[in-house]
Amino acid sequence: MGLCKVIGVTRSRCARERRDHNRPMEFVRITAILVRQHSLEPDAAALHSAQTPEHPEDYQAVLVCALDDDRELVRGEWMGYLTFGDQVRPFAMHGQRVVFGSGPQGRWESNLAEVPVATGAVFSFGDHHGRTVWTYEVRSVFSYGHLH
């Protein structure tokens, strides 16, 4: 019995995952700055405030991960951190899920896995309720090298 059957995934998904793991990967450090924070009122679907930080360099997102040939995140669990002035919040990212510690306040989502990573690319982090969204712009992508 194959591993795909044991873990209960479809053959096509298993083949895709096997193909993805055999593709060349570039390991990188992505550094982005906060360009806008959007807040939604808890009981309304309309945007009630959007703030641009006065010193965006004090609000960074840093992620160490692997990119495929299309400059998209390779499936896996990647580590990073956010800075909010003097505060540093480490996180783990797996697909769209971003985890800061435990509890519901520590579960966020991101669309970074859906966009090609390059300087100038824009992506967002949001709380699991969708009430607050932080939008970041990639400022640098530092390559550690390729793994074949």
mmCIF file of C-alpha atoms in Angstrom:
data_model
loop_
_atom_site.group_PDB
_atom_site.id
_atom_site.type_symbol
_atom_site.label_atom_id
_atom_site.label_comp_id
_atom_site.label_asym_id
_atom_site.label_seq_id
_atom_site.Cartn_x
_atom_site.Cartn_y
_atom_site.Cartn_z
ATOM 1 C CA MET A 1 0.000 0.000 0.000
ATOM 2 C CA GLY A 2 1.425 3.396 -1.014
ATOM 3 C CA LEU A 3 1.961 6.314 1.352
ATOM 4 C CA CYS A 4 -0.726 8.333 -0.448
ATOM 5 C CA LYS A 5 -3.340 5.724 0.406
ATOM 6 C CA VAL A 6 -2.159 5.449 4.011
ATOM 7 C CA ILE A 7 -2.413 9.185 4.673
ATOM 8 C CA GLY A 8 -5.672 9.500 2.738
ATOM 9 C CA VAL A 9 -4.824 11.923 -0.075
ATOM 10 C CA THR A 10 -5.796 11.614 -3.713
ATOM 11 C CA ARG A 11 -3.298 10.264 -6.233
ATOM 12 C CA SER A 12 -3.194 13.548 -8.159
ATOM 13 C CA ARG A 13 -2.487 15.538 -4.989
ATOM 14 C CA CYS A 14 0.158 13.049 -3.931
ATOM 15 C CA ALA A 15 1.802 13.227 -7.382
ATOM 16 C CA ARG A 16 1.693 17.041 -7.262
ATOM 17 C CA GLU A 17 3.302 17.091 -3.812
ATOM 18 C CA ARG A 18 5.977 14.622 -4.922
ATOM 19 C CA ARG A 19 6.644 16.770 -8.013
ATOM 20 C CA ASP A 20 6.838 19.941 -5.898
ATOM 21 C CA HIS A 21 9.355 18.367 -3.526
ATOM 22 C CA ASN A 22 11.574 17.317 -6.440
ATOM 23 C CA ARG A 23 11.683 20.793 -8.030
ATOM 24 C CA PRO A 24 14.565 23.181 -7.468
ATOM 25 C CA MET A 25 13.969 25.584 -4.597
ATOM 26 C CA GLU A 26 15.573 28.886 -3.733
ATOM 27 C CA PHE A 27 15.843 29.639 -0.019
ATOM 28 C CA VAL A 28 15.241 33.310 0.713
ATOM 29 C CA ARG A 29 14.606 35.896 3.403
ATOM 30 C CA ILE A 30 11.703 38.193 2.517
ATOM 31 C CA THR A 31 11.644 41.607 4.213
ATOM 32 C CA ALA A 32 8.545 43.774 3.862
ATOM 33 C CA ILE A 33 7.264 46.971 5.466
ATOM 34 C CA LEU A 34 3.768 47.827 6.607
ATOM 35 C CA VAL A 35 2.083 50.170 4.148
ATOM 36 C CA ARG A 36 -1.445 50.213 5.562
ATOM 37 C CA GLN A 37 -3.567 48.857 8.386
ATOM 38 C CA HIS A 38 -7.304 48.459 7.747
ATOM 39 C CA SER A 39 -9.780 47.975 10.578
ATOM 40 C CA LEU A 40 -13.371 46.839 10.285
ATOM 41 C CA GLU A 41 -16.009 47.490 12.907
ATOM 42 C CA PRO A 42 -17.019 44.195 14.535
ATOM 43 C CA ASP A 43 -20.672 44.513 13.500
ATOM 44 C CA ALA A 44 -20.290 46.234 10.127
ATOM 45 C CA ALA A 45 -18.954 45.172 6.759
ATOM 46 C CA ALA A 46 -17.705 48.646 5.896
ATOM 47 C CA LEU A 47 -14.176 49.878 6.387
ATOM 48 C CA HIS A 48 -14.157 52.395 9.205
ATOM 49 C CA SER A 49 -10.471 53.264 9.321
ATOM 50 C CA ALA A 50 -7.295 52.883 7.318
ATOM 51 C CA GLN A 51 -4.009 53.981 8.771
ATOM 52 C CA THR A 52 -0.614 54.419 7.169
ATOM 53 C CA PRO A 53 2.217 54.229 9.700
ATOM 54 C CA GLU A 54 4.318 57.353 10.192
ATOM 55 C CA HIS A 55 7.545 55.282 10.278
ATOM 56 C CA PRO A 56 6.840 52.159 8.166
ATOM 57 C CA GLU A 57 10.387 50.833 8.621
ATOM 58 C CA ASP A 58 9.471 50.217 12.292
ATOM 59 C CA TYR A 59 6.758 47.771 11.182
ATOM 60 C CA GLN A 60 8.341 44.903 9.280
ATOM 61 C CA ALA A 61 7.481 41.370 8.279
ATOM 62 C CA VAL A 62 10.411 38.998 7.790
ATOM 63 C CA LEU A 63 9.997 35.429 6.522
ATOM 64 C CA VAL A 64 12.606 32.763 5.784
ATOM 65 C CA CYS A 65 11.184 30.357 3.224
ATOM 66 C CA ALA A 66 11.713 28.599 -0.100
ATOM 67 C CA LEU A 67 10.460 29.795 -3.493
ATOM 68 C CA ASP A 68 9.800 27.690 -6.578
ATOM 69 C CA ASP A 69 10.677 28.570 -10.191
ATOM 70 C CA ASP A 70 7.560 30.771 -10.396
ATOM 71 C CA ARG A 71 8.746 32.789 -7.339
ATOM 72 C CA GLU A 72 5.862 31.421 -5.240
ATOM 73 C CA LEU A 73 6.195 29.942 -1.751
ATOM 74 C CA VAL A 74 6.930 26.232 -1.717
ATOM 75 C CA ARG A 75 4.452 24.301 0.404
ATOM 76 C CA GLY A 76 5.794 23.801 3.885
ATOM 77 C CA GLU A 77 6.097 25.434 7.263
ATOM 78 C CA TRP A 78 8.202 28.604 7.304
ATOM 79 C CA MET A 79 9.366 30.800 10.156
ATOM 80 C CA GLY A 80 9.262 34.556 10.425
ATOM 81 C CA TYR A 81 8.572 37.494 12.675
ATOM 82 C CA LEU A 82 6.743 40.811 12.701
ATOM 83 C CA THR A 83 8.080 43.977 14.309
ATOM 84 C CA PHE A 84 5.769 46.603 15.757
ATOM 85 C CA GLY A 85 8.137 49.316 16.941
ATOM 86 C CA ASP A 86 10.031 47.682 19.827
ATOM 87 C CA GLN A 87 7.895 44.510 19.834
ATOM 88 C CA VAL A 88 8.917 41.384 17.949
ATOM 89 C CA ARG A 89 6.323 38.640 17.318
ATOM 90 C CA PRO A 90 7.693 35.370 15.911
ATOM 91 C CA PHE A 91 5.322 33.228 13.845
ATOM 92 C CA ALA A 92 5.084 30.025 11.857
ATOM 93 C CA MET A 93 3.426 30.094 8.440
ATOM 94 C CA HIS A 94 1.881 27.069 6.752
ATOM 95 C CA GLY A 95 0.030 27.878 3.521
ATOM 96 C CA GLN A 96 -2.395 30.687 4.348
ATOM 97 C CA ARG A 97 -2.343 29.973 8.085
ATOM 98 C CA VAL A 98 -0.095 32.100 10.313
ATOM 99 C CA VAL A 99 0.308 31.111 13.976
ATOM 100 C CA PHE A 100 1.561 33.351 16.818
ATOM 101 C CA GLY A 101 1.670 31.212 19.953
ATOM 102 C CA SER A 102 -1.602 29.652 21.082
ATOM 103 C CA GLY A 103 -5.248 30.602 21.340
ATOM 104 C CA PRO A 104 -7.588 32.176 18.812
ATOM 105 C CA GLN A 105 -5.822 35.570 18.991
ATOM 106 C CA GLY A 106 -2.690 33.842 17.688
ATOM 107 C CA ARG A 107 -4.273 32.530 14.465
ATOM 108 C CA TRP A 108 -4.077 34.773 11.416
ATOM 109 C CA GLU A 109 -4.243 34.331 7.662
ATOM 110 C CA SER A 110 -2.086 35.642 4.823
ATOM 111 C CA ASN A 111 -2.256 35.747 1.046
ATOM 112 C CA LEU A 112 1.549 35.685 0.628
ATOM 113 C CA ALA A 113 1.413 32.089 -0.638
ATOM 114 C CA GLU A 114 -0.796 33.279 -3.525
ATOM 115 C CA VAL A 115 1.429 36.040 -4.957
ATOM 116 C CA PRO A 116 4.757 35.812 -6.814
ATOM 117 C CA VAL A 117 7.431 37.107 -4.430
ATOM 118 C CA ALA A 118 9.460 40.043 -5.746
ATOM 119 C CA THR A 119 10.468 43.498 -4.598
ATOM 120 C CA GLY A 120 7.358 45.683 -4.730
ATOM 121 C CA ALA A 121 4.881 42.791 -4.342
ATOM 122 C CA VAL A 122 2.026 43.465 -1.911
ATOM 123 C CA PHE A 123 0.517 40.931 0.495
ATOM 124 C CA SER A 124 -1.590 40.991 3.651
ATOM 125 C CA PHE A 125 -1.917 39.461 7.093
ATOM 126 C CA GLY A 126 -5.317 39.415 8.755
ATOM 127 C CA ASP A 127 -6.759 38.266 12.050
ATOM 128 C CA HIS A 128 -8.851 35.113 11.943
ATOM 129 C CA HIS A 129 -12.065 37.144 12.278
ATOM 130 C CA GLY A 130 -11.252 39.341 9.278
ATOM 131 C CA ARG A 131 -11.617 42.494 11.365
ATOM 132 C CA THR A 132 -8.109 43.845 10.875
ATOM 133 C CA VAL A 133 -5.847 43.556 7.841
ATOM 134 C CA TRP A 134 -2.201 44.612 7.676
ATOM 135 C CA THR A 135 -0.894 45.221 4.142
ATOM 136 C CA TYR A 136 2.847 44.896 3.505
ATOM 137 C CA GLU A 137 5.095 45.697 0.547
ATOM 138 C CA VAL A 138 8.136 43.517 -0.137
ATOM 139 C CA ARG A 139 11.290 45.635 0.067
ATOM 140 C CA SER A 140 13.931 42.934 -0.363
ATOM 141 C CA VAL A 141 14.320 39.259 -1.197
ATOM 142 C CA PHE A 142 17.713 37.953 -0.079
ATOM 143 C CA SER A 143 18.738 34.609 -1.595
ATOM 144 C CA TYR A 144 20.565 32.055 0.530
ATOM 145 C CA GLY A 145 20.974 29.829 -2.536
ATOM 146 C CA HIS A 146 19.295 26.971 -4.401
ATOM 147 C CA LEU A 147 18.611 23.388 -3.433
ATOM 148 C CA HIS A 148 18.180 20.929 -6.295
#
